[in-house]
CSV table of C-alpha atoms and ligand atoms in Angstrom, one decimal:
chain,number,residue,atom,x,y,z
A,1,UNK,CA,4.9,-42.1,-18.8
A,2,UNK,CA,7.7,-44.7,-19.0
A,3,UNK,CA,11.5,-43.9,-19.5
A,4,UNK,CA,12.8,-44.9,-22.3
A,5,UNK,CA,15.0,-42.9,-24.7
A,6,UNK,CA,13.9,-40.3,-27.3
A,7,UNK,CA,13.8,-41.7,-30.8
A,8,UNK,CA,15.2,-39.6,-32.8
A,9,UNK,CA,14.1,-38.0,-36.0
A,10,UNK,CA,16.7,-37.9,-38.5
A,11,UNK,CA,17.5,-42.0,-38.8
A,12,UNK,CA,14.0,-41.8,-39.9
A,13,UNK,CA,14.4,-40.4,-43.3
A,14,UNK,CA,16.7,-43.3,-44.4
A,15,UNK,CA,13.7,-45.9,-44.0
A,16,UNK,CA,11.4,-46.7,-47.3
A,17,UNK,CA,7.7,-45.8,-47.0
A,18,UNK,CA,7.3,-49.3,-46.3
A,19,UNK,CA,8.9,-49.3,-43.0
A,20,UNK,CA,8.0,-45.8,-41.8
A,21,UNK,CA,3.7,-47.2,-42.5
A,22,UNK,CA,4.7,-50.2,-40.8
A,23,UNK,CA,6.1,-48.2,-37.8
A,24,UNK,CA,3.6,-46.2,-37.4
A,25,UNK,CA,1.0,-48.5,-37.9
A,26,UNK,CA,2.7,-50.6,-34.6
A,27,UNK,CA,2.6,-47.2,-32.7
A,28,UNK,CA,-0.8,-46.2,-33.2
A,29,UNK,CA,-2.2,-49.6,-32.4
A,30,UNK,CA,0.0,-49.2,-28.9
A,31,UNK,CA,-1.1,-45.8,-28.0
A,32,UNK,CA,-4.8,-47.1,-28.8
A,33,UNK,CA,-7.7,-44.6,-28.1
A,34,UNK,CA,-5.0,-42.4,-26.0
A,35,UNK,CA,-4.1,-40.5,-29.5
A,36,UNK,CA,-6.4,-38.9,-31.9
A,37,UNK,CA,-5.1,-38.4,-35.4
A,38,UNK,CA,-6.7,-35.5,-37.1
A,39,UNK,CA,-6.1,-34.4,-40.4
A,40,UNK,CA,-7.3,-31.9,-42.2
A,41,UNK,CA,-8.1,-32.3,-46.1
A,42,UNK,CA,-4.5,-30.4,-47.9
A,43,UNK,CA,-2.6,-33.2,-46.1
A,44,UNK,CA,-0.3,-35.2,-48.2
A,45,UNK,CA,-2.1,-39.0,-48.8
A,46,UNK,CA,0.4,-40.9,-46.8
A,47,UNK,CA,0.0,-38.9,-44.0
A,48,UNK,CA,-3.5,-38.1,-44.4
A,49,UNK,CA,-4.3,-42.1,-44.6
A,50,UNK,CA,-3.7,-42.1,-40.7
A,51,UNK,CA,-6.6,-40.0,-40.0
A,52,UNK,CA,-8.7,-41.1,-37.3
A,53,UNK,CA,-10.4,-37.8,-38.4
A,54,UNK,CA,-10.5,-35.4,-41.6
A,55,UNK,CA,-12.1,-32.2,-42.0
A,56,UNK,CA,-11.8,-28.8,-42.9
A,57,UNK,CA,-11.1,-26.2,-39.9
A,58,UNK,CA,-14.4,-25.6,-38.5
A,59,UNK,CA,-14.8,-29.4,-38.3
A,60,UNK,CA,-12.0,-30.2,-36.8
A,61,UNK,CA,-12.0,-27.8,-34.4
A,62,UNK,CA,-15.1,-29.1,-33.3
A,63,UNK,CA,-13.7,-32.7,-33.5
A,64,UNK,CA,-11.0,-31.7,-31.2
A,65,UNK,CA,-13.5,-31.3,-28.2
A,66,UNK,CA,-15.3,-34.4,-29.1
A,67,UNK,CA,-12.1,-36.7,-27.8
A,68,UNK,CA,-12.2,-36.4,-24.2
A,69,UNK,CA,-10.3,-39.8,-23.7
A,70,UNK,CA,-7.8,-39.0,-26.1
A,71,UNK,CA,-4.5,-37.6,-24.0
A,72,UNK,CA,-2.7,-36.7,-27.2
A,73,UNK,CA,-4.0,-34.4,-30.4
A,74,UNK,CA,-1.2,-35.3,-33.1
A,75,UNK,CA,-2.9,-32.8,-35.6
A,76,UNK,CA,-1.5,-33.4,-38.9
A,77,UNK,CA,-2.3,-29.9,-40.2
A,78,UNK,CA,-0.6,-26.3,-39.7
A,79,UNK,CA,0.2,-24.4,-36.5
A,80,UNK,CA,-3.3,-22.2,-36.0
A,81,UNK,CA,-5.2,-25.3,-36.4
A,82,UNK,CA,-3.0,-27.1,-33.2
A,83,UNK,CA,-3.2,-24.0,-31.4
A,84,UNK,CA,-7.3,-23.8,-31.7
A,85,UNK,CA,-7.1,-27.4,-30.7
A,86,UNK,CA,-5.2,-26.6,-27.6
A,87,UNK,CA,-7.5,-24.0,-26.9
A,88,UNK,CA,-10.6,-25.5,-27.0
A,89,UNK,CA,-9.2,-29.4,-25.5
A,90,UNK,CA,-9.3,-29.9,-22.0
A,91,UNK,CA,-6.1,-29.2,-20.0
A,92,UNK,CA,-5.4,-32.8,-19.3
A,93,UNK,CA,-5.0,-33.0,-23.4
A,94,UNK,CA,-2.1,-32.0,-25.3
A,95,UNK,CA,-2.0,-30.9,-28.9
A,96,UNK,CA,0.7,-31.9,-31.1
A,97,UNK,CA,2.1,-30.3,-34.3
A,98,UNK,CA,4.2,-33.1,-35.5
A,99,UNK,CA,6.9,-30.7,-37.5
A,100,UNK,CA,6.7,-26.9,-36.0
A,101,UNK,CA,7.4,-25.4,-39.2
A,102,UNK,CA,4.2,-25.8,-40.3
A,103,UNK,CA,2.9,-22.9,-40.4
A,104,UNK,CA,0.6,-20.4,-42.4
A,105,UNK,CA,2.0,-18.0,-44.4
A,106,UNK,CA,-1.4,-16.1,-44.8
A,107,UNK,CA,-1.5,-16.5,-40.8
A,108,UNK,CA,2.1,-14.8,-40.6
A,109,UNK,CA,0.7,-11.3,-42.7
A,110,UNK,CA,-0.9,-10.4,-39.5
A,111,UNK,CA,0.8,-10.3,-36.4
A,112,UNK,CA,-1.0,-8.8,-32.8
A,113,UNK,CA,1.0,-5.7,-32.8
A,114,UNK,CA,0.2,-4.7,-36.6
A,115,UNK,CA,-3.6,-5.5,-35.3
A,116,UNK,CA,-3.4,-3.4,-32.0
A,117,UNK,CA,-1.7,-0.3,-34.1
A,118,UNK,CA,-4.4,-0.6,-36.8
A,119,UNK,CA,-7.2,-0.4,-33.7
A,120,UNK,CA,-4.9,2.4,-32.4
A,121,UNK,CA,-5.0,4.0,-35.8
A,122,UNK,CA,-8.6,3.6,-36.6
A,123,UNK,CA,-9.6,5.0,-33.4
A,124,UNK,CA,-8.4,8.5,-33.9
A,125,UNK,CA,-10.7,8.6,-36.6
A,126,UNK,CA,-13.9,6.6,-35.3
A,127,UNK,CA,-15.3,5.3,-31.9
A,128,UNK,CA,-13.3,1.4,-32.2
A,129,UNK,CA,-14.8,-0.4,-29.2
A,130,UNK,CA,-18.3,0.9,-29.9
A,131,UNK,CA,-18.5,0.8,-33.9
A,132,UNK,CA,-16.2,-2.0,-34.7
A,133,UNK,CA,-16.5,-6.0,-34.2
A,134,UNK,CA,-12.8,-7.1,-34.8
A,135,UNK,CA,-13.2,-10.8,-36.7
A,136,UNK,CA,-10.3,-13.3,-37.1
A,137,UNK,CA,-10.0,-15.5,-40.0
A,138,UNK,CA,-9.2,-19.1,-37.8
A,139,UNK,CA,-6.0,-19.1,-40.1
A,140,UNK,CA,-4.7,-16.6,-37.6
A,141,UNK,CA,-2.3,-16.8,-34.3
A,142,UNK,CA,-3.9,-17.4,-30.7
A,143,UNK,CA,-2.9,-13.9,-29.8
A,144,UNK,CA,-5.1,-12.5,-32.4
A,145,UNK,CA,-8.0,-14.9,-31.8
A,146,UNK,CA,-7.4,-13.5,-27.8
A,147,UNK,CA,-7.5,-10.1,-29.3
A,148,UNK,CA,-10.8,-10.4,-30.6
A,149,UNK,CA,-12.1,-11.9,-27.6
A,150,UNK,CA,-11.4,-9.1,-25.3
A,151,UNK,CA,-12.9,-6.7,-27.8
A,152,UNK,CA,-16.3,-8.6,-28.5
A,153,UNK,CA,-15.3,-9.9,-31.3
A,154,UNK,CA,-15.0,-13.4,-32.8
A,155,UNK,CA,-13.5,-15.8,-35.3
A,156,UNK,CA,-15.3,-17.4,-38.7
A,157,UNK,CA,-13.7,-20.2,-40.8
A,158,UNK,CA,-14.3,-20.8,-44.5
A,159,UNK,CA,-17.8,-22.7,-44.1
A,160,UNK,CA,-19.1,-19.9,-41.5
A,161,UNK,CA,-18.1,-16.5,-42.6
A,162,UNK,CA,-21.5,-15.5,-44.1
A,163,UNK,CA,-23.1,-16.1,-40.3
A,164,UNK,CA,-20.2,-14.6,-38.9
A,165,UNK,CA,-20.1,-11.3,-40.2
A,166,UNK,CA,-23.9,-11.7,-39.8
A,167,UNK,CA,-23.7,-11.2,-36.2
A,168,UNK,CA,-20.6,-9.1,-36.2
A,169,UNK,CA,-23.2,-6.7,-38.1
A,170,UNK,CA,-25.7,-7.2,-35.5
A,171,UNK,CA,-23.5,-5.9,-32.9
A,172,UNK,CA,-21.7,-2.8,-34.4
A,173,UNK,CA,-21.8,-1.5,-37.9
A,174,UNK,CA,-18.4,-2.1,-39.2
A,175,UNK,CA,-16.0,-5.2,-39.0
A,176,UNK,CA,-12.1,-5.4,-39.0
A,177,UNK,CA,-11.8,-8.6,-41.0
A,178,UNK,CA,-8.5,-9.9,-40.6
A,179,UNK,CA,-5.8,-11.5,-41.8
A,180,UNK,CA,-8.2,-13.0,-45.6
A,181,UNK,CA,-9.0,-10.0,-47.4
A,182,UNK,CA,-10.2,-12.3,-50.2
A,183,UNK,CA,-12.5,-14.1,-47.3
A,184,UNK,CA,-13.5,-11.1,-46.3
A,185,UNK,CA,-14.4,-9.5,-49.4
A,186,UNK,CA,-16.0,-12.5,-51.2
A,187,UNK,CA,-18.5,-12.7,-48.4
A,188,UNK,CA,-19.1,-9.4,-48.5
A,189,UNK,CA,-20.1,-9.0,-51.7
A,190,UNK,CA,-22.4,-12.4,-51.0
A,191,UNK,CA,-24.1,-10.1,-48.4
A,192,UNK,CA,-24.3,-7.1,-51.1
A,193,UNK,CA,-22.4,-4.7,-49.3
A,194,UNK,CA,-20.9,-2.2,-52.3
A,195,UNK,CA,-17.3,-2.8,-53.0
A,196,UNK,CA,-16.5,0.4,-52.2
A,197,UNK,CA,-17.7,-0.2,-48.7
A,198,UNK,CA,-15.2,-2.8,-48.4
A,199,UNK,CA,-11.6,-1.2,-47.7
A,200,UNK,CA,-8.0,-3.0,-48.0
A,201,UNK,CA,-6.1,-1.6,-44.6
A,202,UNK,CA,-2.3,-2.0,-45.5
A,203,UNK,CA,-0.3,-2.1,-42.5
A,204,UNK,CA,2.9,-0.6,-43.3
A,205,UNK,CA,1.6,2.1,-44.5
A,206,UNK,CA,0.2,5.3,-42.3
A,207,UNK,CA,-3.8,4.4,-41.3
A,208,UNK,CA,-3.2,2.2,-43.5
A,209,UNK,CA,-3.4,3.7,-46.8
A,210,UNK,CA,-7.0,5.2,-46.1
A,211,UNK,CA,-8.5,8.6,-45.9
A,212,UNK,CA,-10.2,9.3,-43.0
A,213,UNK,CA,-13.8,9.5,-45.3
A,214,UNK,CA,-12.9,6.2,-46.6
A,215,UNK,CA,-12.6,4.6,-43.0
A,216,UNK,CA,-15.8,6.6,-41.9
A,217,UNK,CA,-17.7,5.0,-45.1
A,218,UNK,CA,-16.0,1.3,-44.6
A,219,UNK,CA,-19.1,-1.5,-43.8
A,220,UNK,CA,-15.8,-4.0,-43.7
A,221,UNK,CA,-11.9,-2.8,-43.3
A,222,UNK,CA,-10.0,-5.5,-44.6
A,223,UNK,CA,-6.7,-6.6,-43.7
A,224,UNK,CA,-4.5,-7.0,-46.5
A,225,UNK,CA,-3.3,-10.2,-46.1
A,226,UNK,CA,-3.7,-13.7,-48.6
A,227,UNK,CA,-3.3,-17.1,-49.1
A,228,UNK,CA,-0.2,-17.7,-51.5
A,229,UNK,CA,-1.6,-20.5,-52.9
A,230,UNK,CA,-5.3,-19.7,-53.5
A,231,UNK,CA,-4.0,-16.1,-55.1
A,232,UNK,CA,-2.5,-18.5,-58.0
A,233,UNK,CA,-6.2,-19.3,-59.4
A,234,UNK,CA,-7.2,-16.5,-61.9
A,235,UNK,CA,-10.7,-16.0,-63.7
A,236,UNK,CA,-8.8,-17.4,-67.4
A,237,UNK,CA,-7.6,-20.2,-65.5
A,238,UNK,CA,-12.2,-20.1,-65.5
A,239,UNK,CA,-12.5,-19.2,-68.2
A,240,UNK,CA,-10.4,-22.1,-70.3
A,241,UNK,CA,-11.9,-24.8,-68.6
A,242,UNK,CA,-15.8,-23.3,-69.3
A,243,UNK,CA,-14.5,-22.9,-73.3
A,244,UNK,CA,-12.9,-26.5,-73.7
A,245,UNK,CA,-15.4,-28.3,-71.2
A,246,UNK,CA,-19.2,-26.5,-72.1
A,247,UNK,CA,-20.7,-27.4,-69.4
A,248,UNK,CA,-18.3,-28.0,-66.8
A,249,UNK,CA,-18.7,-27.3,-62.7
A,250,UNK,CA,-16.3,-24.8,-61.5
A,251,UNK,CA,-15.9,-24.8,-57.4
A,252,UNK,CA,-13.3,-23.1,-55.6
A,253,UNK,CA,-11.9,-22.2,-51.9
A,254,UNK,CA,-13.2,-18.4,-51.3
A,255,UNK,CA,-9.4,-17.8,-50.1
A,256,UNK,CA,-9.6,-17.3,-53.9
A,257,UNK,CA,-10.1,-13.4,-55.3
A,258,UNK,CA,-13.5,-12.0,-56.0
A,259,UNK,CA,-12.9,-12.0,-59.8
A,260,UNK,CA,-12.3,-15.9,-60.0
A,261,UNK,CA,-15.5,-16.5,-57.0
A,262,UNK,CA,-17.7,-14.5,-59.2
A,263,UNK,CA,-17.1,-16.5,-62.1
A,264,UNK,CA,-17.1,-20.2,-60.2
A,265,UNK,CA,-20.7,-22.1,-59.9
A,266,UNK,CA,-19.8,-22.6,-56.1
A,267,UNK,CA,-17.4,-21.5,-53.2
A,268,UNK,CA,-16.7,-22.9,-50.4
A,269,UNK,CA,-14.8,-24.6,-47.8
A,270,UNK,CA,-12.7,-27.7,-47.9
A,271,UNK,CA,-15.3,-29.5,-46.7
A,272,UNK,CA,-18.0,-28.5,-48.8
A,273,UNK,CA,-15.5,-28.5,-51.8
A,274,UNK,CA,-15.9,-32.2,-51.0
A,275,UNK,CA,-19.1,-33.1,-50.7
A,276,UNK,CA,-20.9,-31.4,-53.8
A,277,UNK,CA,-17.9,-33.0,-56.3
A,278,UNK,CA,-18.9,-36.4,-54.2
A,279,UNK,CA,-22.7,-36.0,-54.5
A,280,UNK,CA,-22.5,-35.2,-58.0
A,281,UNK,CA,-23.8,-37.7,-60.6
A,282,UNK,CA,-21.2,-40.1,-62.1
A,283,UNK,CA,-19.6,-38.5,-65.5
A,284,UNK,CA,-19.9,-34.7,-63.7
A,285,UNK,CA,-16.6,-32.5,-64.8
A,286,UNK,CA,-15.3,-30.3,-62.2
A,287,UNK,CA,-12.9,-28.1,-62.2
A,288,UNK,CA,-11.4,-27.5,-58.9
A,289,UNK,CA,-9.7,-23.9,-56.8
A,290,UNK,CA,-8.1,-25.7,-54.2
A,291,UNK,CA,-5.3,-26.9,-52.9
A,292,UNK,CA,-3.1,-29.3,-54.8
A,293,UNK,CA,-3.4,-32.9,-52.6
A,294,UNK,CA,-7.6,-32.9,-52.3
A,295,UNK,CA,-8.2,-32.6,-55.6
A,296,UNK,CA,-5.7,-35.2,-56.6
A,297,UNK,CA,-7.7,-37.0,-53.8
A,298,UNK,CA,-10.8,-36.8,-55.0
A,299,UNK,CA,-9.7,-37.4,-58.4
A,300,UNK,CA,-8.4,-40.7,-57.5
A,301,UNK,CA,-11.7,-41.2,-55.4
A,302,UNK,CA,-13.7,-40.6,-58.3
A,303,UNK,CA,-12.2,-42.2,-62.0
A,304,UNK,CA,-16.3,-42.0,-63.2
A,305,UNK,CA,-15.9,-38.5,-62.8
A,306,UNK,CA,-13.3,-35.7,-65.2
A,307,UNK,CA,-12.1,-33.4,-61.8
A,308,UNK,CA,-9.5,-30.7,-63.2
A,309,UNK,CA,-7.1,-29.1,-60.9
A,310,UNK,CA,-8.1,-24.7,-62.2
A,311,UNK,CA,-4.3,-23.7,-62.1
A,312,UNK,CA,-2.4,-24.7,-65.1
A,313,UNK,CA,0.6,-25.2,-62.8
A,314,UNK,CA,0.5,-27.4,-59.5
A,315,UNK,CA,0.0,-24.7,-56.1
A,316,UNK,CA,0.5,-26.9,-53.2
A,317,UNK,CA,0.5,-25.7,-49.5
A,318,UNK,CA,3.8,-26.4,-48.5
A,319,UNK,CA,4.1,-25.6,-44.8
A,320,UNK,CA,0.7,-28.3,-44.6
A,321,UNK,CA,3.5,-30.2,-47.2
A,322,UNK,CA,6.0,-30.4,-43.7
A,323,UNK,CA,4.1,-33.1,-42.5
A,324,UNK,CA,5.4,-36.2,-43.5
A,325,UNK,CA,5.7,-40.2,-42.3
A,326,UNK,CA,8.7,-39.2,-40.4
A,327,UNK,CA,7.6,-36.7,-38.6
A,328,UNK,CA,4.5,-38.7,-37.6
A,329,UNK,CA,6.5,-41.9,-36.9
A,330,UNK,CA,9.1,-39.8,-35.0
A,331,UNK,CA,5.8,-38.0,-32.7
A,332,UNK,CA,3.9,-41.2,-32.1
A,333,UNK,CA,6.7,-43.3,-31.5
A,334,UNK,CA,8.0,-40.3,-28.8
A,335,UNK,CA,4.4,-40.6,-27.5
A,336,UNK,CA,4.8,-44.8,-27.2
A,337,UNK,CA,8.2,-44.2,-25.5
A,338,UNK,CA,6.5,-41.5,-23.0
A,339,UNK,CA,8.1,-38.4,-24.8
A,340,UNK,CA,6.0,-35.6,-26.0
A,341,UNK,CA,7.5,-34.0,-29.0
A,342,UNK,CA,6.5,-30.7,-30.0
A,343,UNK,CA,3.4,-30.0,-28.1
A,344,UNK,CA,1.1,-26.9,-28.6
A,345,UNK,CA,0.5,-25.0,-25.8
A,346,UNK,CA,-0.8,-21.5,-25.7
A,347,UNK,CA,-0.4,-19.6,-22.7
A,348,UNK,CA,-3.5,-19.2,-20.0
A,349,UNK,CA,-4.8,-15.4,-20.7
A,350,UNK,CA,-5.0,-15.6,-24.3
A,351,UNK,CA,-6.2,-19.1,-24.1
A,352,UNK,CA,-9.2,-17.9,-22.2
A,353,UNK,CA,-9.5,-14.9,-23.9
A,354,UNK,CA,-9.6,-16.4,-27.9
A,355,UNK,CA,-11.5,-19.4,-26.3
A,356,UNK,CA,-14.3,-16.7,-25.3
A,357,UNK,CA,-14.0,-15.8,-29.2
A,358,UNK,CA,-14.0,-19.5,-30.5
A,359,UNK,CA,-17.0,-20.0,-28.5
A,360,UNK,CA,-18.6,-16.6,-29.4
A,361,UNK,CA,-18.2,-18.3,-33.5
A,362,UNK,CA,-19.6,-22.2,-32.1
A,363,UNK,CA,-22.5,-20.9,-30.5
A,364,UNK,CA,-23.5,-18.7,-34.0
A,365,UNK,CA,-23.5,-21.9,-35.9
B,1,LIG,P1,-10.9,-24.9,-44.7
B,1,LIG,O1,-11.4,-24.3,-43.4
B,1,LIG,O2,-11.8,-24.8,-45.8
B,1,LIG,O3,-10.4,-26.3,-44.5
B,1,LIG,O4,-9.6,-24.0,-45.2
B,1,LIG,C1,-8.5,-24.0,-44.4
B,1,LIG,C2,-7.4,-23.4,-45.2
B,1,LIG,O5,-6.3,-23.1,-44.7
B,1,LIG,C3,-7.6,-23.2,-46.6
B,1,LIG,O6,-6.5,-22.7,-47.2
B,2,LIG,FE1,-2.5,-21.1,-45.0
B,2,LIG,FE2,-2.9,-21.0,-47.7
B,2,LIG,FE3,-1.8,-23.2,-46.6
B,2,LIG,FE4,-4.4,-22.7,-46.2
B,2,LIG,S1,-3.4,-23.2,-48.1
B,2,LIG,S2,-2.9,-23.3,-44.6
B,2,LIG,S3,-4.3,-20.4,-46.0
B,2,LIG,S4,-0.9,-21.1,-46.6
């Protein structure tokens, strides 16, 4: 890479919109196919307009293999989804989070130690390694993704879950589902395993707030963690829209709780959030259970069609909110100057260990 110097970040934020598209617009063209942009659908539009690809997790993880040629992964997203794109790119490839506070806080509620104590705990009351497939929501950390490699485990994201615990089932006959209890639970009850089969471990308590029956009974132990956001939507926030719309669609994110799933027409991922409000027929009314910035989107998309957001106030992810035209001028502009700013890079063991675990979920689709 060539020498010159850093450009730094904070002269950027005196610049109009303007300037910072037109910069950035000059450094992608010069870095050419070098840089993949990926972004995944809760990005702001500004930001999300200099996608080379969208998608929700499971599709961009995928899409992140599919760029051998590109040196640099600028993923416009949060932290896991840099890290899974580190881990599954090939070592000449570096991933880029272009502000490293963005983060997940429903990735934060479950951290590898609180994991390897709950395995701890639960195995003075049953036989872990023999009766217990350990799956990772992908909104999780690389360590815990490792974690459930090494103890034949896997990972599911929003669009896979059902096929996920499918096979978990197939190999033992309980699951640690962790960090999404709401994930966990919704598909769950999709596979009809009772509700009281389905326990919430809480991690600061002692074996986490279960009796010993309850843990021998448990089909799926669920880790007591929860999207901030999603927990906004509530089944009146339902059922208003059904009362002043008859007739309305209702779809929402199954990060959302069972009580507002069960009443929706459809759950699902980001993705497929997307495409059934798209193929719907022009004058369709939808009210949406998702982040703030794609239904906005698809609103704008779509004027022939009435798309509600479901919360009565505005729940925006705002770690995915960190991104933002300076901080991807200021990273591809690094990149042009031969400076790599924050790079993701997850260190070799648990990189081979949660990539055994990402693959054990790609080869189940
Ligand atoms: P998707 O996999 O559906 O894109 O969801 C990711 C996410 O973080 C939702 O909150
Ligand atoms: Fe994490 Fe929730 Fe943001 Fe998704 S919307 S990235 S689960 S905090």
């Amino acid at each position: 890479m060539s020498e010159a110097a850093p450009v730094p970040l904070e002269p950027l934020y005196a610049l109009s919109d303007e300037a910072l598209v037109t910069r950035i617009e000059a450094a992608k063209k010069s870095l050419g196919d070098s840089c993949v942009i990926l972004g995944h659908h809760y990005q702001r539009e500004e930001v999300y307009q200099f996608a080379d690809l969208t998608g929700d997790s499971l599709k961009l993880s995928r899409l992140a293999q599919q760029r051998p040629n590109a040196r640099y992964i600028v993923f416009c997203g949060v932290h896991f989804m840099a890290e899974v794109a580190d881990i599954l790119s090939s070592p000449d490839q570096t991933a880029i989070l272009p502000d490293l506070a963005a983060g997940c806080s429903m990735a934060d509620m479950a951290d590898l130690p609180a994991v390897e104590e709950a395995w701890k705990a639960l195995g003075t009351v049953i036989d872990v390694e023999n009766t217990v497939t350990p799956v990772t929501y992908v909104n999780s950390t690389a360590d815990l993704k490792a974690f459930c490699g090494e103890h034949g485990g896997t990972v599911c994201t929003s669009s896979n879950a059902q096929l996920v615990l499918e096979w978990a089932f197939s190999q033992r006959e309980k699951t640690l589902f962790f960090p999404d209890q709401h994930l966990g639970r919704n598909t769950g009850y999709l596979m009809d395993i009772p509700l009281e089969q389905m326990v919430v471990y809480k991690p600061s308590e002692p074996m986490g707030g279960l009796t010993e029956q309850q843990i021998k009974q448990a089909k799926i132990i669920l880790w007591d963690g929860y999207c901030s956001v999603h927990q906004m939507f509530l089944p009146e926030h339902v059922d208003y829209y059904r009362e002043k719309y008859p007739g309305i669609k209702v779809i929402v994110h199954p990060e959302s709780a069972l009580e507002v799933c069960q009443k929706a027409d459809a759950q699902g991922s980001t993705e497929l959030i997307q495409k059934m409000v798209r193929e719907s027929p022009s004058g369709s009314q939808w009210a949406v259970g998702t982040e703030f910035n794609l239904v906005n989107r698809l609103n704008h998309e779509m004027p022939d069609k009435d798309i509600f957001y479901l919360c009565p106030t505005i729940c925006m992810c705002s770690t995915m909110f960190r991104i933002d035209l300076q901080h991807l001028c200021w990273t591809l502009e690094n990149l042009v100057a031969g400076h790599i700013v924050n790079p993701i890079t997850v260190p070799e063991r648990e990189t081979a260990l949660a990539k055994t675990a990402l693959e054990r979920m790609l080869a189940i689709m």
